[in-house]
XYZ file of C-alpha atoms in Angstrom:
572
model
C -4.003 -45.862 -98.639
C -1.297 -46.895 -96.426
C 2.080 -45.347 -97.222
C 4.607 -47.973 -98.849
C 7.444 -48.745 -97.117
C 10.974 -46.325 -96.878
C 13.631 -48.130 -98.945
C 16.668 -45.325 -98.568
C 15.995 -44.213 -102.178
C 14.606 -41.379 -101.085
C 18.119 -40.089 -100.290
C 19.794 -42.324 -102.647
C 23.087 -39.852 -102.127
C 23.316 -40.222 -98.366
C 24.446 -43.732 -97.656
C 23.911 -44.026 -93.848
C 26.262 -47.233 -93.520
C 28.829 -45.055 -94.625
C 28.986 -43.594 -91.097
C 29.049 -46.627 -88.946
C 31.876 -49.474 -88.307
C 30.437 -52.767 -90.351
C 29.012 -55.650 -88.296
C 30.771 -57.928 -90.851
C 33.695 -58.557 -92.596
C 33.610 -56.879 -95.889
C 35.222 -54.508 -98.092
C 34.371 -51.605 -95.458
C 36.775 -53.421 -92.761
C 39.736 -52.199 -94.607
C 38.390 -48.577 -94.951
C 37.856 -48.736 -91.180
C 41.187 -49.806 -90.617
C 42.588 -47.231 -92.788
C 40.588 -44.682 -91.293
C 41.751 -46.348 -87.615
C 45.445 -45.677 -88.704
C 44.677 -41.965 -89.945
C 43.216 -41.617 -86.393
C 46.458 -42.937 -84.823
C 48.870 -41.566 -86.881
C 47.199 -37.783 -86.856
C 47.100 -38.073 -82.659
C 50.767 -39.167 -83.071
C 51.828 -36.265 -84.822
C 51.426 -34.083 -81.457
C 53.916 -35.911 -80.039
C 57.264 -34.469 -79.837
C 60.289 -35.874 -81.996
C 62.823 -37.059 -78.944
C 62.250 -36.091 -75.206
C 64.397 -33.137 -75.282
C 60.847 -31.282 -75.685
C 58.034 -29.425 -74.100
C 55.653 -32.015 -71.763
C 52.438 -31.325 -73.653
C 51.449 -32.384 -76.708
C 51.423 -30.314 -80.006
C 53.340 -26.441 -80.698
C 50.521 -24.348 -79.428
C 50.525 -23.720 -75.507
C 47.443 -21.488 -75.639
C 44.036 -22.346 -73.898
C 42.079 -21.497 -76.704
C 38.235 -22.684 -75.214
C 35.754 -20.620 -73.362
C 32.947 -21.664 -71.632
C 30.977 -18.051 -73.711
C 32.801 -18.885 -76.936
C 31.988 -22.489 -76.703
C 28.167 -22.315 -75.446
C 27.439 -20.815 -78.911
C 27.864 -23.803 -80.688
C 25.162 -25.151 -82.855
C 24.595 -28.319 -85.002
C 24.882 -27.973 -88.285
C 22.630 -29.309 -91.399
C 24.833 -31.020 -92.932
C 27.660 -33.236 -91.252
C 31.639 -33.017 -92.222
C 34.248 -34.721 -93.737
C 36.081 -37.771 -91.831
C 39.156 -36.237 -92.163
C 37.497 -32.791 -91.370
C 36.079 -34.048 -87.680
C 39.147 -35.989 -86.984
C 41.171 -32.844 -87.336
C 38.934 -31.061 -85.166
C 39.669 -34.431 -82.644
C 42.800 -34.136 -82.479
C 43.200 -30.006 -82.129
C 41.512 -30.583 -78.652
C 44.455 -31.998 -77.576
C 46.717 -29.565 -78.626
C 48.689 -28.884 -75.592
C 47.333 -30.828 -73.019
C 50.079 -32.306 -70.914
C 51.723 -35.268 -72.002
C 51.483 -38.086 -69.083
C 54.110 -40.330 -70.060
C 56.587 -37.771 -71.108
C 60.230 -37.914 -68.979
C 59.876 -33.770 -68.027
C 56.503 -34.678 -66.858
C 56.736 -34.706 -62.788
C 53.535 -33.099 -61.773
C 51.733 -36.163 -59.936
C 50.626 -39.564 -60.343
C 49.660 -39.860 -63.833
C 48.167 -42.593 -66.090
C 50.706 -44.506 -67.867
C 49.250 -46.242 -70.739
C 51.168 -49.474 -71.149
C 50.615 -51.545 -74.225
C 48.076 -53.884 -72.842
C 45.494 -51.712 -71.740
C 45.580 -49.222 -74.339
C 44.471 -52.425 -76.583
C 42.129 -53.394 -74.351
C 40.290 -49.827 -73.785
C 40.557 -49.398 -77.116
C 39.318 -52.133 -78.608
C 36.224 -52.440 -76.423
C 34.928 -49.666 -77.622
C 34.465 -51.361 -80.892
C 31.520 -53.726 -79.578
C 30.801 -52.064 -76.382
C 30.132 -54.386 -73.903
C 28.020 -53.345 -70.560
C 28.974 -55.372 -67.516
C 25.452 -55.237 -66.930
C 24.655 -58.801 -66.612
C 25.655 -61.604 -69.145
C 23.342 -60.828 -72.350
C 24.892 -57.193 -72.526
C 28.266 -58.337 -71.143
C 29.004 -62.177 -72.154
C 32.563 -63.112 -71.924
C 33.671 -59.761 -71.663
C 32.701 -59.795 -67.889
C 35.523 -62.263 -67.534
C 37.884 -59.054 -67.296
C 35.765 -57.450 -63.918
C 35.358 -61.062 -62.292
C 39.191 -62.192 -62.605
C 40.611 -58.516 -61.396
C 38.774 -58.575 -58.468
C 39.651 -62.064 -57.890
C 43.476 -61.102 -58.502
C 42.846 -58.395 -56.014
C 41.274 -59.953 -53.329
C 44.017 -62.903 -53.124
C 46.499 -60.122 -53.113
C 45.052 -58.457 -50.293
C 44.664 -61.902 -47.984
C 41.097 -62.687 -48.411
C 39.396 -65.430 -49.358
C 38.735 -64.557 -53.416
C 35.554 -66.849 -53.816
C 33.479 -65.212 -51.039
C 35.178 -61.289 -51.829
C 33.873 -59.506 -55.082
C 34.932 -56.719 -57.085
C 32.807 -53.900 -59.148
C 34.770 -51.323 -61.538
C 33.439 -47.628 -61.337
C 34.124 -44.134 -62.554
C 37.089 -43.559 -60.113
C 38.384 -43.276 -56.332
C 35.422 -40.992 -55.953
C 32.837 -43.689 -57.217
C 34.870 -46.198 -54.607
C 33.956 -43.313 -51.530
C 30.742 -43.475 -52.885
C 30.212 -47.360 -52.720
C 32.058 -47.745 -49.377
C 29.362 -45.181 -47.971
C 26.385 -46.603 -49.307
C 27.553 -50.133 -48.523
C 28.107 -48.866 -44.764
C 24.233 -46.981 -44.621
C 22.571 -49.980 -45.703
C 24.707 -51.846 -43.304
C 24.381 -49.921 -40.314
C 21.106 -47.998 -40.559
C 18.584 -50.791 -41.679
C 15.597 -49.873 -43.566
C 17.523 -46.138 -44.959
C 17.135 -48.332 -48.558
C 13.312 -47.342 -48.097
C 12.752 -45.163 -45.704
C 16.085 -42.869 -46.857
C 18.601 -41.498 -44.168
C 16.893 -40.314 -40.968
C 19.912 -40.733 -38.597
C 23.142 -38.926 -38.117
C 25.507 -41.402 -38.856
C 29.291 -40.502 -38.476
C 32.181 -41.130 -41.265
C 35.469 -41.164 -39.765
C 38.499 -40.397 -41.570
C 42.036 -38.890 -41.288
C 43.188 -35.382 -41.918
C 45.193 -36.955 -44.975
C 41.782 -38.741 -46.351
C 41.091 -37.395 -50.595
C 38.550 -35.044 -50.414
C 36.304 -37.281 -51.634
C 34.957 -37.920 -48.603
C 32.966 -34.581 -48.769
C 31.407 -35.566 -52.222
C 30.552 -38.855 -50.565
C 28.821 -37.648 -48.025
C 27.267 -34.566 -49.954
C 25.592 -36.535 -52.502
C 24.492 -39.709 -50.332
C 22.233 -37.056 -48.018
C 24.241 -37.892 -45.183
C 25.747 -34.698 -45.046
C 29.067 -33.221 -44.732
C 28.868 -32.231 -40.839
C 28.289 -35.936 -40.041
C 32.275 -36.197 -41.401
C 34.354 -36.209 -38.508
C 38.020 -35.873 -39.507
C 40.780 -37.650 -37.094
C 44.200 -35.810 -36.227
C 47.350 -37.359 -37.784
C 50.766 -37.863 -36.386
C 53.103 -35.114 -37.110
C 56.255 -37.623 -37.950
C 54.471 -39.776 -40.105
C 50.772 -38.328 -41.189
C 49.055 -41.398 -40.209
C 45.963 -41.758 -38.244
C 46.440 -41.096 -34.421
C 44.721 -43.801 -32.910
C 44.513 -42.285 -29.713
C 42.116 -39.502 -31.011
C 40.223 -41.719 -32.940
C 39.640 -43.693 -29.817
C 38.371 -40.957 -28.019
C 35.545 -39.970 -31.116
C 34.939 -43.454 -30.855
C 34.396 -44.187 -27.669
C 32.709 -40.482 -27.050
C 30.165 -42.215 -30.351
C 29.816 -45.403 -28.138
C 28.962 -43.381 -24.934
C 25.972 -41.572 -27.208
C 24.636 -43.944 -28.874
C 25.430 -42.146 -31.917
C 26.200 -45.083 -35.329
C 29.114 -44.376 -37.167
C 28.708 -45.603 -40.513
C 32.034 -46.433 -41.970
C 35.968 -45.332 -40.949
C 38.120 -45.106 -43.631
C 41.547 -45.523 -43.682
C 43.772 -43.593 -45.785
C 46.661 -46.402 -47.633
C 48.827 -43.620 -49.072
C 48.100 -40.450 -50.109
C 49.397 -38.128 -53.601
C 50.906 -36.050 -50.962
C 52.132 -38.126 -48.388
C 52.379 -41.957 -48.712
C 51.092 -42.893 -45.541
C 49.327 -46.111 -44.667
C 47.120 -45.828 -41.529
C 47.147 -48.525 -39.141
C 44.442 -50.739 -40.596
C 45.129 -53.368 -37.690
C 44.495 -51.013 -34.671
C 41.498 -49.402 -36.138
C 40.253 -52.623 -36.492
C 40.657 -53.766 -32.691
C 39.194 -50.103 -31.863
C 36.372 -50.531 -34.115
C 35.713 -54.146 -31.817
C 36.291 -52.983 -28.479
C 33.745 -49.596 -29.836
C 30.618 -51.357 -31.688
C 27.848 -49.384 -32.748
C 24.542 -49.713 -30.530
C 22.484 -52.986 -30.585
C 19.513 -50.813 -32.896
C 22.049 -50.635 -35.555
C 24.640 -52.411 -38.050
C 27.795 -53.028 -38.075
C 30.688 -50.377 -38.716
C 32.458 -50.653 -41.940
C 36.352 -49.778 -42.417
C 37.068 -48.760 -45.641
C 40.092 -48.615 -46.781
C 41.696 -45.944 -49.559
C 43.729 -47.394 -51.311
C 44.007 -45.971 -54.592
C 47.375 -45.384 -54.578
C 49.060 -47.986 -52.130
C 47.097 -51.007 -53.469
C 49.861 -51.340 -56.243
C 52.443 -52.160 -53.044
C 50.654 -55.663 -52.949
C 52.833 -56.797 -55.781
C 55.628 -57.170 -53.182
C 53.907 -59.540 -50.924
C 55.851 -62.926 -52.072
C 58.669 -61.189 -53.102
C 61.976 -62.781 -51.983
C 63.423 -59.599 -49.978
C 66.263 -61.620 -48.778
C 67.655 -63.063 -52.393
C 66.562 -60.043 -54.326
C 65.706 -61.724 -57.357
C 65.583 -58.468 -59.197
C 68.368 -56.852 -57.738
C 66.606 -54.023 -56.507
C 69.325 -51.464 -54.638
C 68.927 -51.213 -50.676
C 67.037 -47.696 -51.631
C 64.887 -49.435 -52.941
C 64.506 -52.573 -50.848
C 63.743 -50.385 -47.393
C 60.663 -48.533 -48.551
C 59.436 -50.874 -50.401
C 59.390 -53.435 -47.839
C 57.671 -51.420 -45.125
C 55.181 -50.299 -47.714
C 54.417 -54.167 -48.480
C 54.209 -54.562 -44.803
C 51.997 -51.729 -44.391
C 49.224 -51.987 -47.280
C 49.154 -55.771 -46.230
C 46.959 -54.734 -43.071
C 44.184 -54.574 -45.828
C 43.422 -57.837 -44.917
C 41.223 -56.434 -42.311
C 39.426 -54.221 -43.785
C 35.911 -54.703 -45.089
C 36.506 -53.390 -48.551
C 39.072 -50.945 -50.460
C 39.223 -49.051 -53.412
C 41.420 -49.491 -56.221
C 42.790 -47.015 -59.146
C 44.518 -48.815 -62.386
C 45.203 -45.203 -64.007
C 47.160 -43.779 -60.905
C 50.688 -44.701 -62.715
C 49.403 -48.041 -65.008
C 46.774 -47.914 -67.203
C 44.012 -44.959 -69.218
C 41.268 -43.525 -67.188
C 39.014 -44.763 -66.318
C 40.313 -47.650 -64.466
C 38.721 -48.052 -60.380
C 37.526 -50.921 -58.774
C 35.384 -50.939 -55.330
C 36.255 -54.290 -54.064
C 34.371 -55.736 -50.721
C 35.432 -59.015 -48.655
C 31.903 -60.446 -48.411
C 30.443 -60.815 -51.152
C 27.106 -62.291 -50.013
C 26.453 -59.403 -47.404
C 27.177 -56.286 -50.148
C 24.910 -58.371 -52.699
C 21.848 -58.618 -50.163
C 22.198 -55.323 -49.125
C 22.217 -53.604 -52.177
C 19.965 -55.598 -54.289
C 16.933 -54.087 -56.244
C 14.218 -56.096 -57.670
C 15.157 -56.871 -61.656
C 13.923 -54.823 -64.424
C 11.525 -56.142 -66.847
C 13.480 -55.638 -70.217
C 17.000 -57.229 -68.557
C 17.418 -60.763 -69.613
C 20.145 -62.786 -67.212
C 21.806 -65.458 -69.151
C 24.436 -66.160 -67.106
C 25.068 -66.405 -63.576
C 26.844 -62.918 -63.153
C 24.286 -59.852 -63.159
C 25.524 -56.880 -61.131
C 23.031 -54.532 -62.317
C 20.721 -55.965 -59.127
C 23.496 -53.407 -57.297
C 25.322 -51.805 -58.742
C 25.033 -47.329 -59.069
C 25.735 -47.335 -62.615
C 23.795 -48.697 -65.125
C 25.996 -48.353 -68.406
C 28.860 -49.803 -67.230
C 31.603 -49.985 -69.699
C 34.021 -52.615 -69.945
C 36.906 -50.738 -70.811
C 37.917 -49.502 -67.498
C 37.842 -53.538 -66.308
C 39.433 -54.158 -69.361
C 42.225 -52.161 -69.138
C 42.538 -53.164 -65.392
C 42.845 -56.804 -66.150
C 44.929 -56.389 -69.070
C 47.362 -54.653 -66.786
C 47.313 -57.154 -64.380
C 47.685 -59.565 -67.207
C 50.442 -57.857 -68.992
C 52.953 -56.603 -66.170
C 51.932 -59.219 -63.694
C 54.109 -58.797 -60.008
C 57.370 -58.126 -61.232
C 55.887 -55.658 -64.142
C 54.238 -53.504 -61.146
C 57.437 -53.893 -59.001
C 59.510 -52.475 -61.394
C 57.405 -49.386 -61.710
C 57.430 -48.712 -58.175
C 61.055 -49.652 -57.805
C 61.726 -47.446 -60.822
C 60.015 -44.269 -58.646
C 61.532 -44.605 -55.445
C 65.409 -45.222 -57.278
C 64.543 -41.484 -58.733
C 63.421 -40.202 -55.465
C 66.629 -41.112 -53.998
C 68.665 -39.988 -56.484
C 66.921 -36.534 -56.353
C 67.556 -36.529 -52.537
C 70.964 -37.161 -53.240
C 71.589 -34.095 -55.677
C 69.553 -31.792 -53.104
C 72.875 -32.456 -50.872
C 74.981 -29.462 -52.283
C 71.664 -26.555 -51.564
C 71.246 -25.950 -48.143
C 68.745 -23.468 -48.894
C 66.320 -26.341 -50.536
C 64.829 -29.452 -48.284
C 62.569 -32.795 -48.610
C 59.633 -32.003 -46.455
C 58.719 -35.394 -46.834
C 61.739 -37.181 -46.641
C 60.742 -39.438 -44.422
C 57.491 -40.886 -46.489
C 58.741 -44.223 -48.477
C 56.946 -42.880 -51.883
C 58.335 -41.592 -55.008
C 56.862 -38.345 -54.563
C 59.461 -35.456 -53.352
C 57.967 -32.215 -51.556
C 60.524 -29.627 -51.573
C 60.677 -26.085 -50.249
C 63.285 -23.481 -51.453
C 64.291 -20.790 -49.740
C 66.290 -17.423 -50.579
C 70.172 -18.221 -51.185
C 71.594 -17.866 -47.762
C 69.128 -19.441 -45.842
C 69.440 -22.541 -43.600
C 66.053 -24.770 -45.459
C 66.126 -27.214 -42.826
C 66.471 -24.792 -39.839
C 63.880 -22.494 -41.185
C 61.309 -25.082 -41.789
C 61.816 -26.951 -38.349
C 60.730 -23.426 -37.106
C 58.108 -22.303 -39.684
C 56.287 -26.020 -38.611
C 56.589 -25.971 -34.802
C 57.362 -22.217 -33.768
C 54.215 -20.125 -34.005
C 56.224 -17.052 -33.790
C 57.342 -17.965 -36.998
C 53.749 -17.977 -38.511
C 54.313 -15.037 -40.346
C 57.678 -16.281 -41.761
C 56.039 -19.392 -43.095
C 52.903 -17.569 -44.431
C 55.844 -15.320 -46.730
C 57.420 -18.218 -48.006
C 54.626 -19.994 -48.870
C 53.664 -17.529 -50.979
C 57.705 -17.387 -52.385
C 56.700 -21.104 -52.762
C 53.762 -20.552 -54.622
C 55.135 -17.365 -56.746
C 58.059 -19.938 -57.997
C 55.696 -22.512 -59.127
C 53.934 -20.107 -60.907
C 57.336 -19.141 -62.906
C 57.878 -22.696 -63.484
C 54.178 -23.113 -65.142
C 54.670 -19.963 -67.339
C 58.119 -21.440 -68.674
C 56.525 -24.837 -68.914
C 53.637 -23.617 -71.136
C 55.967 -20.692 -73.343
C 58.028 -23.668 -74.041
C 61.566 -21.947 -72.092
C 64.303 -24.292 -72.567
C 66.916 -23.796 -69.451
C 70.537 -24.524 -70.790
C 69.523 -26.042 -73.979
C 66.204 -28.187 -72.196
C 62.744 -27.612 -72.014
C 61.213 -26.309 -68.914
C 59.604 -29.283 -66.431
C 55.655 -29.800 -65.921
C 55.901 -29.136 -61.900
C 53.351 -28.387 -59.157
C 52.592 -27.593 -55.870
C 50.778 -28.851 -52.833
C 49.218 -25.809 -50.953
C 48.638 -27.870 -47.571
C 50.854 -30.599 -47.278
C 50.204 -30.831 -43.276
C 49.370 -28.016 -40.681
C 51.323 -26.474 -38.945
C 52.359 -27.615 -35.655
C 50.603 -25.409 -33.161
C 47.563 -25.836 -35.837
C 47.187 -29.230 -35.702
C 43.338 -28.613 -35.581
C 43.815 -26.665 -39.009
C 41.797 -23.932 -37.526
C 44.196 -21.575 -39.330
C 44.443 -22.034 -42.714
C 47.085 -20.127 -43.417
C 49.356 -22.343 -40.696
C 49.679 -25.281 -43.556
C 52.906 -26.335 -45.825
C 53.211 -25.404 -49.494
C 55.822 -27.299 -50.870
C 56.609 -27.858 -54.765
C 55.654 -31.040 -55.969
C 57.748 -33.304 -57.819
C 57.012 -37.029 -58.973
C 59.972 -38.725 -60.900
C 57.543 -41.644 -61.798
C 57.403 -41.408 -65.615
C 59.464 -45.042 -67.118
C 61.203 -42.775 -69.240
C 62.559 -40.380 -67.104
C 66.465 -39.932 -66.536
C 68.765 -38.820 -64.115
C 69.712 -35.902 -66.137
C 65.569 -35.089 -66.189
C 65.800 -35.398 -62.770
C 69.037 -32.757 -62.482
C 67.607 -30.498 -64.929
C 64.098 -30.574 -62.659
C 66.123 -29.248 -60.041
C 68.172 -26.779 -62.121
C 65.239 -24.711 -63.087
C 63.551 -24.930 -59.841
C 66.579 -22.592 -58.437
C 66.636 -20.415 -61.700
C 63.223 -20.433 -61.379
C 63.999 -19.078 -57.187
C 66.202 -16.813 -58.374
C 64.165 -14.751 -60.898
C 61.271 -14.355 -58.541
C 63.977 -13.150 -55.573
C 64.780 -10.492 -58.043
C 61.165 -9.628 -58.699
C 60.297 -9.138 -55.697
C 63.510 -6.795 -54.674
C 62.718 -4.637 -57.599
C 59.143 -4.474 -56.389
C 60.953 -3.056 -52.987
């Protein structure tokens, strides 16, 4: 006798649909959004009362989790409470650091502004794959428009250029490598990777470029790195000449040469126009494809927004601190017009991760390359179906989402402001160095927000020492001590940061450090690796930072100098 069909009554006090958002509007809607607000509220409450606080969320500093301690875990019969597993939620992000937060200075951090916090959030309600237009439908508006935004920002033609969001800067390397293999050693689709291609990339380039080239099977020796220029950590053009035309001479492909459009470190833009005539005068042999050049531009893409601004009337009365840098950044990151594609990140200073697009000028060329036959169970709709190339298959909207919200919501003068509103507070900060003698800008002459500053014992002429520690080799020694002064003075300012010190009456700053800003003159090859800069890292970026943050930053970095000086002479 067949066995009659399960109704649910046979665990009549486990109501399934009790665990799952409603498809429809009924009673349960208002539960949900009850339940939404607990959610909100409860993640709320680890924010601090007024910014005169600690830069991570919640009262507890500790690291409580283990990898042992954690691997233990097991499921459990019977699930919890709501309120029970939210609580759990939100204790995970007891003390992690607070991005937004004004004492908050330790890099480039996402800044969730209103519009794409709604729209990450809210697509996770229906989840919509960008998969092609069954899974995606309207939805895919938000990956199609960004990229089309993008591409007329960077001076190419936006109906032949496309645009595909992926899990980060990393997942742009990855594209920009796969897009050069198919281009330049035909048939490696099928037959896979047989030839020694060469990725060529600055000294400055996100290291990246070794997971790129790890997990594509090219391999990491076929990453040749190019010297940069010691004034200015761009791309010297006359070494990567010489790799070229030593490539050219051989016979030997070089996939793709990336250029680096600023950097956390160092906001340098590499001569995108140059490398381009190089890359002409130096094609690849007839047998292969053509060489792509990538450009990084994670960071420096956001400079775009200035490109029909009004320098000379100053519509938003931006001060001349602000007007210099910015302009030659604008003028810089504009030389993307010649690349073949760049990369994109939303959530470096704008929106939640993850936000990264891979965009590519020619649309028609990536989509041929790349394409895979379609899968039996995908239905296409509509006329936009990137899952015949794209690497991921699940592809989340939110990350597109948030992107074109952003775009949507701050538009030019929204993104200006936030860069103007960086490089103000780096020149302010410059200013108040003025008085200290024993502290200097190593990168003073970068036009980013970010500040790289060494400190030396009281006493001590900083910019005299560190012209020597960088060129002088008999100074290696000397430079090698004080980065580790460097380092040992970070470290103080992470311990006060996490036990909550408050200097004068205000909490300590998050802070950090850069343990190879550039080599060392006389190890420009970086055979030494103990020849490099370490300079503390400071990035006045957050929109609700102040000047007295920015004092107060300072403040504890020498208080911070001055404890470990008298460490170390009791240790004598």
């Amino acid at each position: 006798m067949n066995k009659p069909e399960a109704t649910g009554a046979e665990d009549s006090d486990f109501n399934i649909k009790n665990f799952f958002a409603s498809p429809v509007r009924d009673d349960s809607n208002d539960r949900f959004a009850l339940l939404m607000t607990e959610a909100i509220k409860g993640i709320n409450s680890l924010k601090p009362i007024s910014g005169n606080s600690s830069a991570f969320l919640g009262e507890n500093p500790e690291l409580t989790v283990t990898r042992d301690k954690a691997q233990k875990a097991v499921l459990k019969p019977e699930g919890e409470s709501f309120t029970d597993v939210l609580n759990h939620i939100i204790s995970t992000f007891e003390g992690l650091p607070n991005w937004g937060h004004p004492l908050n200075m330790s890099n480039i951090c996402p800044q969730e502004n209103y519009g794409a916090l709604a729209a990450s959030m809210l697509t996770q309600l229906f989840s919509p794959n960008i998969l092609e237009a069954e899974y995606a439908w309207n939805t895919s508006i938000a990956e199609l428009e960004s990229s089309a935004m993008l591409a007329d920002l960077a001076g190419w033609d936006a109906g032949k250029a496309g645009g595909i969001f992926t899990y980060g800067g990393s997942g742009c390397w990855m594209y920009q490598l796969k897009y050069a293999l198919s281009r330049v050693l035909p048939g490696s689709r099928e037959r896979g990777i047989r030839t020694d291609a060469k990725v060529l990339c600055s000294e400055q380039a996100h290291y990246a470029m070794l997971n790129s080239t790890d997990w594509t099977g090219l391999g990491i020796d076929n990453l040749i790195k190019i010297k940069t220029l010691p004034d200015t950590n761009t791309m010297d053009i006359a070494h990567l000449e010489q790799v070229l035309k030593d490539c050219f001479d051989r016979k030997i492909p070089v996939a793709s040469v990336v250029c680096t459009m600023a950097s956390t470190d160092a906001c340098a833009f590499d001569p995108v126009q140059a490398v381009r005539k190089l890359l002409d005068r130096y094609p690849n042999d007839d047998q292969y494809g053509k060489t792509l050049l990538y450009c990084d531009a994670v960071i420096g893409w956001s400079w775009l927004a200035f490109k029909d601004y009004d320098f000379a009337a100053n519509p938003q009365n931006f001060p001349e601190s602000v007007l210099e840098p910015a302009q030659k950044n604008c003028r810089a990151i504009q030389e993307i017009q010649y690349a073949d594609a760049f990369g994109v990140d939303f959530h470096k200073n704008f929106s939640p991760l993850v936000s990264s697009v891979f965009m590519y000028r020619d649309r028609s060329e990536f989509e041929i390359l790349l394409k895979r036959e379609s899968s039996a169970y995908l239905q296409e709709r509509g006329d936009y179906n990137p899952h015949h190339y794209t690497l991921e298959v699940s592809r989340s909207a939110g990350g597109s989402m948030a992107a074109w919200a952003t775009l949507k919501f701050l538009g030019a003068r929204g993104i200006r402001s936030v860069l103007a509103h960086g490089l103000r507070n780096k020149h302010y900060m410059l200013q108040q160095l003025e008085p200290y003698p024993d502290m200097t800008c190593v990168n003073r002459a970068d036009h980013g927000a970010v500040l790289l500053l060494r400190i030396y014992p009281e006493d001590t002429d900083a910019a005299l020492q560190y012209t020597q520690e960088l060129h002088d080799e008999a100074f290696r020694n000397r430079l090698i001590e004080h980065n580790t002064f460097i380092e040992k003075i970070s470290d103080r300012l992470w311990k006060w940061f996490r036990e909550k010190r408050q200097i004068d009456g205000k909490f300590t700053p998050y802070l950090s450090i850069t343990k190879g800003f550039r080599p060392a003159m006389y190890n420009l090859n970086a055979s030494d690796p103990e020849a490099v800069i370490y300079a503390l890292k400071v990035y006045p970026v957050s929109t609700y930072i102040t000047r007295a943050d920015m004092r107060h930053a300072i403040r504890c970095i020498r208080l911070a100098r001055n404890e470990v000086v008298e460490d170390l002479a009791i240790q004598v």
